[in-house]
């Protein structure tokens, strides 16, 4: 109830200090937090442990709730705070590192899939040589324009360009020259 440590296990001690022998019954929560920050266990506190503790610690810090932390070496912990029937605070510290890493991996994979999907759609709708929209793209664009015209009015204008005697360019100067003409 006074924010002093009463019971802990070796895993907790190892997670907050390089010197587990310094944890003693009755040590204050503020001192535990400061020790963990000074030991480099809390990345957000590395620059100024005192300032971090000053900003983080409050008298109602142990009120029931849940809080996630990122510790050194990409370790992640969820603190679940509750209160016992006798009024004492209970803090359950859960290592959620693998859950966080799995979530990150799934998010990265989803982003890769989204990028691959975007690339496939682009390739399916654009000419490889010029990057211009192909017939499928043209059909989709016209369908969108027709829908928009039906909603807001207006006109649709199309410009058709034809390259006369293009086959002669390929046959006389070569396909590389024909490709360049198409790009230009």
PDB file of C-alpha atoms in Angstrom:
ATOM      1  CA  UNK A   1       0.000   0.000   0.000  1.00  0.00           C
ATOM      2  CA  UNK A   2       2.982   2.341   0.575  1.00  0.00           C
ATOM      3  CA  UNK A   3       4.541   1.500  -2.824  1.00  0.00           C
ATOM      4  CA  UNK A   4       7.240  -0.597  -1.213  1.00  0.00           C
ATOM      5  CA  UNK A   5       8.344  -3.979  -2.540  1.00  0.00           C
ATOM      6  CA  UNK A   6       7.344  -6.943  -0.389  1.00  0.00           C
ATOM      7  CA  UNK A   7       7.690 -10.075  -2.532  1.00  0.00           C
ATOM      8  CA  UNK A   8       9.548 -10.727  -5.815  1.00  0.00           C
ATOM      9  CA  UNK A   9      11.180 -13.538  -7.708  1.00  0.00           C
ATOM     10  CA  UNK A  10      14.618 -13.868  -9.356  1.00  0.00           C
ATOM     11  CA  UNK A  11      13.214 -13.141 -12.825  1.00  0.00           C
ATOM     12  CA  UNK A  12      11.866  -9.793 -11.612  1.00  0.00           C
ATOM     13  CA  UNK A  13      15.152  -8.927  -9.924  1.00  0.00           C
ATOM     14  CA  UNK A  14      17.140  -9.758 -13.052  1.00  0.00           C
ATOM     15  CA  UNK A  15      14.796  -7.659 -15.185  1.00  0.00           C
ATOM     16  CA  UNK A  16      15.245  -4.454 -13.182  1.00  0.00           C
ATOM     17  CA  UNK A  17      18.821  -4.510 -11.941  1.00  0.00           C
ATOM     18  CA  UNK A  18      22.320  -5.819 -12.519  1.00  0.00           C
ATOM     19  CA  UNK A  19      22.618  -6.161  -8.737  1.00  0.00           C
ATOM     20  CA  UNK A  20      19.685  -8.284  -7.475  1.00  0.00           C
ATOM     21  CA  UNK A  21      21.113  -8.142  -3.940  1.00  0.00           C
ATOM     22  CA  UNK A  22      20.139  -4.450  -3.826  1.00  0.00           C
ATOM     23  CA  UNK A  23      16.466  -5.386  -3.899  1.00  0.00           C
ATOM     24  CA  UNK A  24      15.384  -5.604  -0.313  1.00  0.00           C
ATOM     25  CA  UNK A  25      12.024  -5.906   1.338  1.00  0.00           C
ATOM     26  CA  UNK A  26      10.600  -2.425   1.709  1.00  0.00           C
ATOM     27  CA  UNK A  27      12.555  -0.763  -1.122  1.00  0.00           C
ATOM     28  CA  UNK A  28      10.389   1.927  -2.678  1.00  0.00           C
ATOM     29  CA  UNK A  29       8.886   1.624  -6.129  1.00  0.00           C
ATOM     30  CA  UNK A  30      10.505   4.920  -7.055  1.00  0.00           C
ATOM     31  CA  UNK A  31      13.951   3.498  -6.179  1.00  0.00           C
ATOM     32  CA  UNK A  32      13.229   0.329  -8.180  1.00  0.00           C
ATOM     33  CA  UNK A  33      12.255   2.421 -11.208  1.00  0.00           C
ATOM     34  CA  UNK A  34      15.331   4.620 -10.844  1.00  0.00           C
ATOM     35  CA  UNK A  35      17.599   1.570 -10.546  1.00  0.00           C
ATOM     36  CA  UNK A  36      16.062  -0.017 -13.639  1.00  0.00           C
ATOM     37  CA  UNK A  37      16.464   3.237 -15.581  1.00  0.00           C
ATOM     38  CA  UNK A  38      20.078   3.663 -14.447  1.00  0.00           C
ATOM     39  CA  UNK A  39      20.842   0.041 -15.364  1.00  0.00           C
ATOM     40  CA  UNK A  40      19.663   0.757 -18.896  1.00  0.00           C
ATOM     41  CA  UNK A  41      16.633  -1.498 -18.617  1.00  0.00           C
ATOM     42  CA  UNK A  42      14.218   1.199 -19.829  1.00  0.00           C
ATOM     43  CA  UNK A  43      15.246   2.591 -23.240  1.00  0.00           C
ATOM     44  CA  UNK A  44      13.069   5.689 -22.903  1.00  0.00           C
ATOM     45  CA  UNK A  45      14.939   6.647 -19.747  1.00  0.00           C
ATOM     46  CA  UNK A  46      18.489   6.234 -21.055  1.00  0.00           C
ATOM     47  CA  UNK A  47      19.271   9.926 -21.522  1.00  0.00           C
ATOM     48  CA  UNK A  48      18.159  11.095 -18.088  1.00  0.00           C
ATOM     49  CA  UNK A  49      16.968   8.401 -15.636  1.00  0.00           C
ATOM     50  CA  UNK A  50      16.131  10.908 -12.896  1.00  0.00           C
ATOM     51  CA  UNK A  51      13.958  13.002 -15.221  1.00  0.00           C
ATOM     52  CA  UNK A  52      12.233   9.885 -16.541  1.00  0.00           C
ATOM     53  CA  UNK A  53      11.379   8.678 -13.026  1.00  0.00           C
ATOM     54  CA  UNK A  54      10.220  12.176 -12.087  1.00  0.00           C
ATOM     55  CA  UNK A  55       7.860  12.236 -15.064  1.00  0.00           C
ATOM     56  CA  UNK A  56       6.670   8.635 -14.815  1.00  0.00           C
ATOM     57  CA  UNK A  57       6.227   8.021 -11.103  1.00  0.00           C
ATOM     58  CA  UNK A  58       3.058   9.222  -9.402  1.00  0.00           C
ATOM     59  CA  UNK A  59       1.155   8.253  -6.230  1.00  0.00           C
ATOM     60  CA  UNK A  60      -1.566   6.558  -8.294  1.00  0.00           C
ATOM     61  CA  UNK A  61       0.907   4.656 -10.481  1.00  0.00           C
ATOM     62  CA  UNK A  62      -0.218   1.320  -9.072  1.00  0.00           C
ATOM     63  CA  UNK A  63      -3.931   1.850  -9.641  1.00  0.00           C
ATOM     64  CA  UNK A  64      -5.480  -1.134 -11.456  1.00  0.00           C
ATOM     65  CA  UNK A  65      -4.761  -1.171 -15.163  1.00  0.00           C
ATOM     66  CA  UNK A  66      -2.453  -2.465 -17.855  1.00  0.00           C
ATOM     67  CA  UNK A  67       0.659  -0.893 -19.334  1.00  0.00           C
ATOM     68  CA  UNK A  68       3.127  -2.104 -21.960  1.00  0.00           C
ATOM     69  CA  UNK A  69       6.851  -1.340 -21.822  1.00  0.00           C
ATOM     70  CA  UNK A  70       9.750  -1.772 -24.175  1.00  0.00           C
ATOM     71  CA  UNK A  71      12.884  -2.647 -22.281  1.00  0.00           C
ATOM     72  CA  UNK A  72      16.487  -2.946 -23.425  1.00  0.00           C
ATOM     73  CA  UNK A  73      17.433  -5.470 -26.102  1.00  0.00           C
ATOM     74  CA  UNK A  74      13.935  -5.329 -27.644  1.00  0.00           C
ATOM     75  CA  UNK A  75      12.305  -7.003 -24.649  1.00  0.00           C
ATOM     76  CA  UNK A  76       8.621  -6.227 -24.133  1.00  0.00           C
ATOM     77  CA  UNK A  77       6.701  -6.470 -20.903  1.00  0.00           C
ATOM     78  CA  UNK A  78       3.063  -5.994 -19.980  1.00  0.00           C
ATOM     79  CA  UNK A  79       2.390  -4.848 -16.444  1.00  0.00           C
ATOM     80  CA  UNK A  80      -1.020  -5.810 -15.097  1.00  0.00           C
ATOM     81  CA  UNK A  81      -1.848  -3.997 -11.877  1.00  0.00           C
ATOM     82  CA  UNK A  82      -4.631  -4.986  -9.513  1.00  0.00           C
ATOM     83  CA  UNK A  83      -5.475  -4.729  -5.858  1.00  0.00           C
ATOM     84  CA  UNK A  84      -5.796  -7.574  -3.365  1.00  0.00           C
ATOM     85  CA  UNK A  85      -8.722  -7.844  -0.973  1.00  0.00           C
ATOM     86  CA  UNK A  86      -6.500  -6.521   1.846  1.00  0.00           C
ATOM     87  CA  UNK A  87      -5.756  -3.359  -0.167  1.00  0.00           C
ATOM     88  CA  UNK A  88      -2.227  -4.248  -1.213  1.00  0.00           C
ATOM     89  CA  UNK A  89      -1.200  -3.661  -4.806  1.00  0.00           C
ATOM     90  CA  UNK A  90      -0.364  -6.629  -6.988  1.00  0.00           C
ATOM     91  CA  UNK A  91       1.693  -6.218 -10.133  1.00  0.00           C
ATOM     92  CA  UNK A  92       1.941  -9.058 -12.604  1.00  0.00           C
ATOM     93  CA  UNK A  93       4.786  -8.624 -15.055  1.00  0.00           C
ATOM     94  CA  UNK A  94       4.327 -10.630 -18.254  1.00  0.00           C
ATOM     95  CA  UNK A  95       7.028 -11.065 -20.871  1.00  0.00           C
ATOM     96  CA  UNK A  96       5.215 -10.398 -24.174  1.00  0.00           C
ATOM     97  CA  UNK A  97       8.366 -10.154 -26.289  1.00  0.00           C
ATOM     98  CA  UNK A  98       7.483 -13.046 -28.587  1.00  0.00           C
ATOM     99  CA  UNK A  99       3.935 -11.763 -29.026  1.00  0.00           C
ATOM    100  CA  UNK A 100       5.219  -8.304 -30.013  1.00  0.00           C
ATOM    101  CA  UNK A 101       7.827  -9.775 -32.368  1.00  0.00           C
ATOM    102  CA  UNK A 102       5.227 -12.058 -33.972  1.00  0.00           C
ATOM    103  CA  UNK A 103       2.873  -9.109 -34.410  1.00  0.00           C
ATOM    104  CA  UNK A 104       5.645  -7.058 -36.025  1.00  0.00           C
ATOM    105  CA  UNK A 105       6.546  -9.934 -38.336  1.00  0.00           C
ATOM    106  CA  UNK A 106       2.896 -10.332 -39.350  1.00  0.00           C
ATOM    107  CA  UNK A 107       2.588  -6.583 -39.998  1.00  0.00           C
ATOM    108  CA  UNK A 108       5.789  -6.566 -42.079  1.00  0.00           C
ATOM    109  CA  UNK A 109       4.550  -9.571 -44.047  1.00  0.00           C
ATOM    110  CA  UNK A 110       1.196  -7.855 -44.630  1.00  0.00           C
ATOM    111  CA  UNK A 111       3.035  -4.757 -45.900  1.00  0.00           C
ATOM    112  CA  UNK A 112       5.137  -6.919 -48.229  1.00  0.00           C
ATOM    113  CA  UNK A 113       1.991  -8.609 -49.550  1.00  0.00           C
ATOM    114  CA  UNK A 114       0.341  -5.235 -50.067  1.00  0.00           C
ATOM    115  CA  UNK A 115       3.391  -3.961 -51.972  1.00  0.00           C
ATOM    116  CA  UNK A 116       3.509  -7.133 -54.086  1.00  0.00           C
ATOM    117  CA  UNK A 117      -0.213  -6.827 -54.811  1.00  0.00           C
ATOM    118  CA  UNK A 118       0.247  -3.186 -55.826  1.00  0.00           C
ATOM    119  CA  UNK A 119       3.135  -4.158 -58.101  1.00  0.00           C
ATOM    120  CA  UNK A 120       1.149  -6.978 -59.718  1.00  0.00           C
ATOM    121  CA  UNK A 121      -1.833  -4.701 -60.297  1.00  0.00           C
ATOM    122  CA  UNK A 122       0.421  -2.052 -61.802  1.00  0.00           C
ATOM    123  CA  UNK A 123       2.069  -4.589 -64.103  1.00  0.00           C
ATOM    124  CA  UNK A 124      -1.318  -5.973 -65.143  1.00  0.00           C
ATOM    125  CA  UNK A 125      -2.588  -2.502 -66.068  1.00  0.00           C
ATOM    126  CA  UNK A 126       0.492  -0.858 -67.602  1.00  0.00           C
ATOM    127  CA  UNK A 127       2.778  -1.395 -70.563  1.00  0.00           C
ATOM    128  CA  UNK A 128       6.155  -2.694 -69.440  1.00  0.00           C
ATOM    129  CA  UNK A 129       8.121  -0.589 -71.924  1.00  0.00           C
ATOM    130  CA  UNK A 130       6.444   2.814 -71.610  1.00  0.00           C
ATOM    131  CA  UNK A 131       4.728   2.590 -68.246  1.00  0.00           C
ATOM    132  CA  UNK A 132       1.552   3.855 -69.892  1.00  0.00           C
ATOM    133  CA  UNK A 133      -1.808   2.361 -69.072  1.00  0.00           C
ATOM    134  CA  UNK A 134      -2.759  -0.589 -71.269  1.00  0.00           C
ATOM    135  CA  UNK A 135      -6.185  -1.594 -72.649  1.00  0.00           C
ATOM    136  CA  UNK A 136      -7.317  -2.993 -69.285  1.00  0.00           C
ATOM    137  CA  UNK A 137      -6.347   0.298 -67.635  1.00  0.00           C
ATOM    138  CA  UNK A 138      -8.146   2.245 -70.359  1.00  0.00           C
ATOM    139  CA  UNK A 139     -11.313   0.183 -69.901  1.00  0.00           C
ATOM    140  CA  UNK A 140     -11.232   0.665 -66.123  1.00  0.00           C
ATOM    141  CA  UNK A 141     -10.562   4.390 -66.477  1.00  0.00           C
ATOM    142  CA  UNK A 142     -13.438   4.823 -68.939  1.00  0.00           C
ATOM    143  CA  UNK A 143     -15.788   2.900 -66.649  1.00  0.00           C
ATOM    144  CA  UNK A 144     -14.790   5.204 -63.754  1.00  0.00           C
ATOM    145  CA  UNK A 145     -15.273   8.305 -65.910  1.00  0.00           C
ATOM    146  CA  UNK A 146     -18.704   7.096 -67.054  1.00  0.00           C
ATOM    147  CA  UNK A 147     -19.762   6.489 -63.424  1.00  0.00           C
ATOM    148  CA  UNK A 148     -18.501   9.924 -62.392  1.00  0.00           C
ATOM    149  CA  UNK A 149     -20.214  11.566 -65.374  1.00  0.00           C
ATOM    150  CA  UNK A 150     -23.494   9.907 -64.395  1.00  0.00           C
ATOM    151  CA  UNK A 151     -23.156  11.340 -60.864  1.00  0.00           C
ATOM    152  CA  UNK A 152     -21.874  14.858 -61.521  1.00  0.00           C
ATOM    153  CA  UNK A 153     -22.370  15.409 -65.249  1.00  0.00           C
ATOM    154  CA  UNK A 154     -19.805  16.734 -67.675  1.00  0.00           C
ATOM    155  CA  UNK A 155     -18.283  15.352 -70.841  1.00  0.00           C
ATOM    156  CA  UNK A 156     -15.714  12.688 -71.617  1.00  0.00           C
ATOM    157  CA  UNK A 157     -13.114  13.403 -74.277  1.00  0.00           C
ATOM    158  CA  UNK A 158     -10.679  10.881 -75.716  1.00  0.00           C
ATOM    159  CA  UNK A 159      -7.652  11.524 -77.906  1.00  0.00           C
ATOM    160  CA  UNK A 160      -6.546   8.634 -80.111  1.00  0.00           C
ATOM    161  CA  UNK A 161      -2.985   8.713 -81.458  1.00  0.00           C
ATOM    162  CA  UNK A 162      -1.881   6.365 -84.211  1.00  0.00           C
ATOM    163  CA  UNK A 163       1.708   5.799 -85.315  1.00  0.00           C
ATOM    164  CA  UNK A 164       1.708   5.348 -89.095  1.00  0.00           C
ATOM    165  CA  UNK A 165       4.337   3.073 -90.639  1.00  0.00           C
ATOM    166  CA  UNK A 166       5.619   1.999 -87.208  1.00  0.00           C
ATOM    167  CA  UNK A 167       6.431  -1.475 -88.573  1.00  0.00           C
ATOM    168  CA  UNK A 168       8.861   0.176 -91.009  1.00  0.00           C
ATOM    169  CA  UNK A 169      10.809   1.659 -88.098  1.00  0.00           C
ATOM    170  CA  UNK A 170      11.225  -1.768 -86.514  1.00  0.00           C
ATOM    171  CA  UNK A 171      12.067  -3.406 -89.864  1.00  0.00           C
ATOM    172  CA  UNK A 172      14.594  -0.803 -91.079  1.00  0.00           C
ATOM    173  CA  UNK A 173      16.216   0.673 -87.970  1.00  0.00           C
ATOM    174  CA  UNK A 174      15.561  -2.156 -85.510  1.00  0.00           C
ATOM    175  CA  UNK A 175      13.408  -2.932 -82.499  1.00  0.00           C
ATOM    176  CA  UNK A 176      15.523  -0.844 -80.120  1.00  0.00           C
ATOM    177  CA  UNK A 177      14.763   2.217 -82.252  1.00  0.00           C
ATOM    178  CA  UNK A 178      11.086   1.255 -82.337  1.00  0.00           C
ATOM    179  CA  UNK A 179      11.106   0.962 -78.532  1.00  0.00           C
ATOM    180  CA  UNK A 180      12.661   4.414 -78.267  1.00  0.00           C
ATOM    181  CA  UNK A 181       9.988   5.887 -80.548  1.00  0.00           C
ATOM    182  CA  UNK A 182       7.297   4.381 -78.331  1.00  0.00           C
ATOM    183  CA  UNK A 183       8.950   5.794 -75.209  1.00  0.00           C
ATOM    184  CA  UNK A 184       9.284   9.240 -76.789  1.00  0.00           C
TER     185      UNK A 184
END
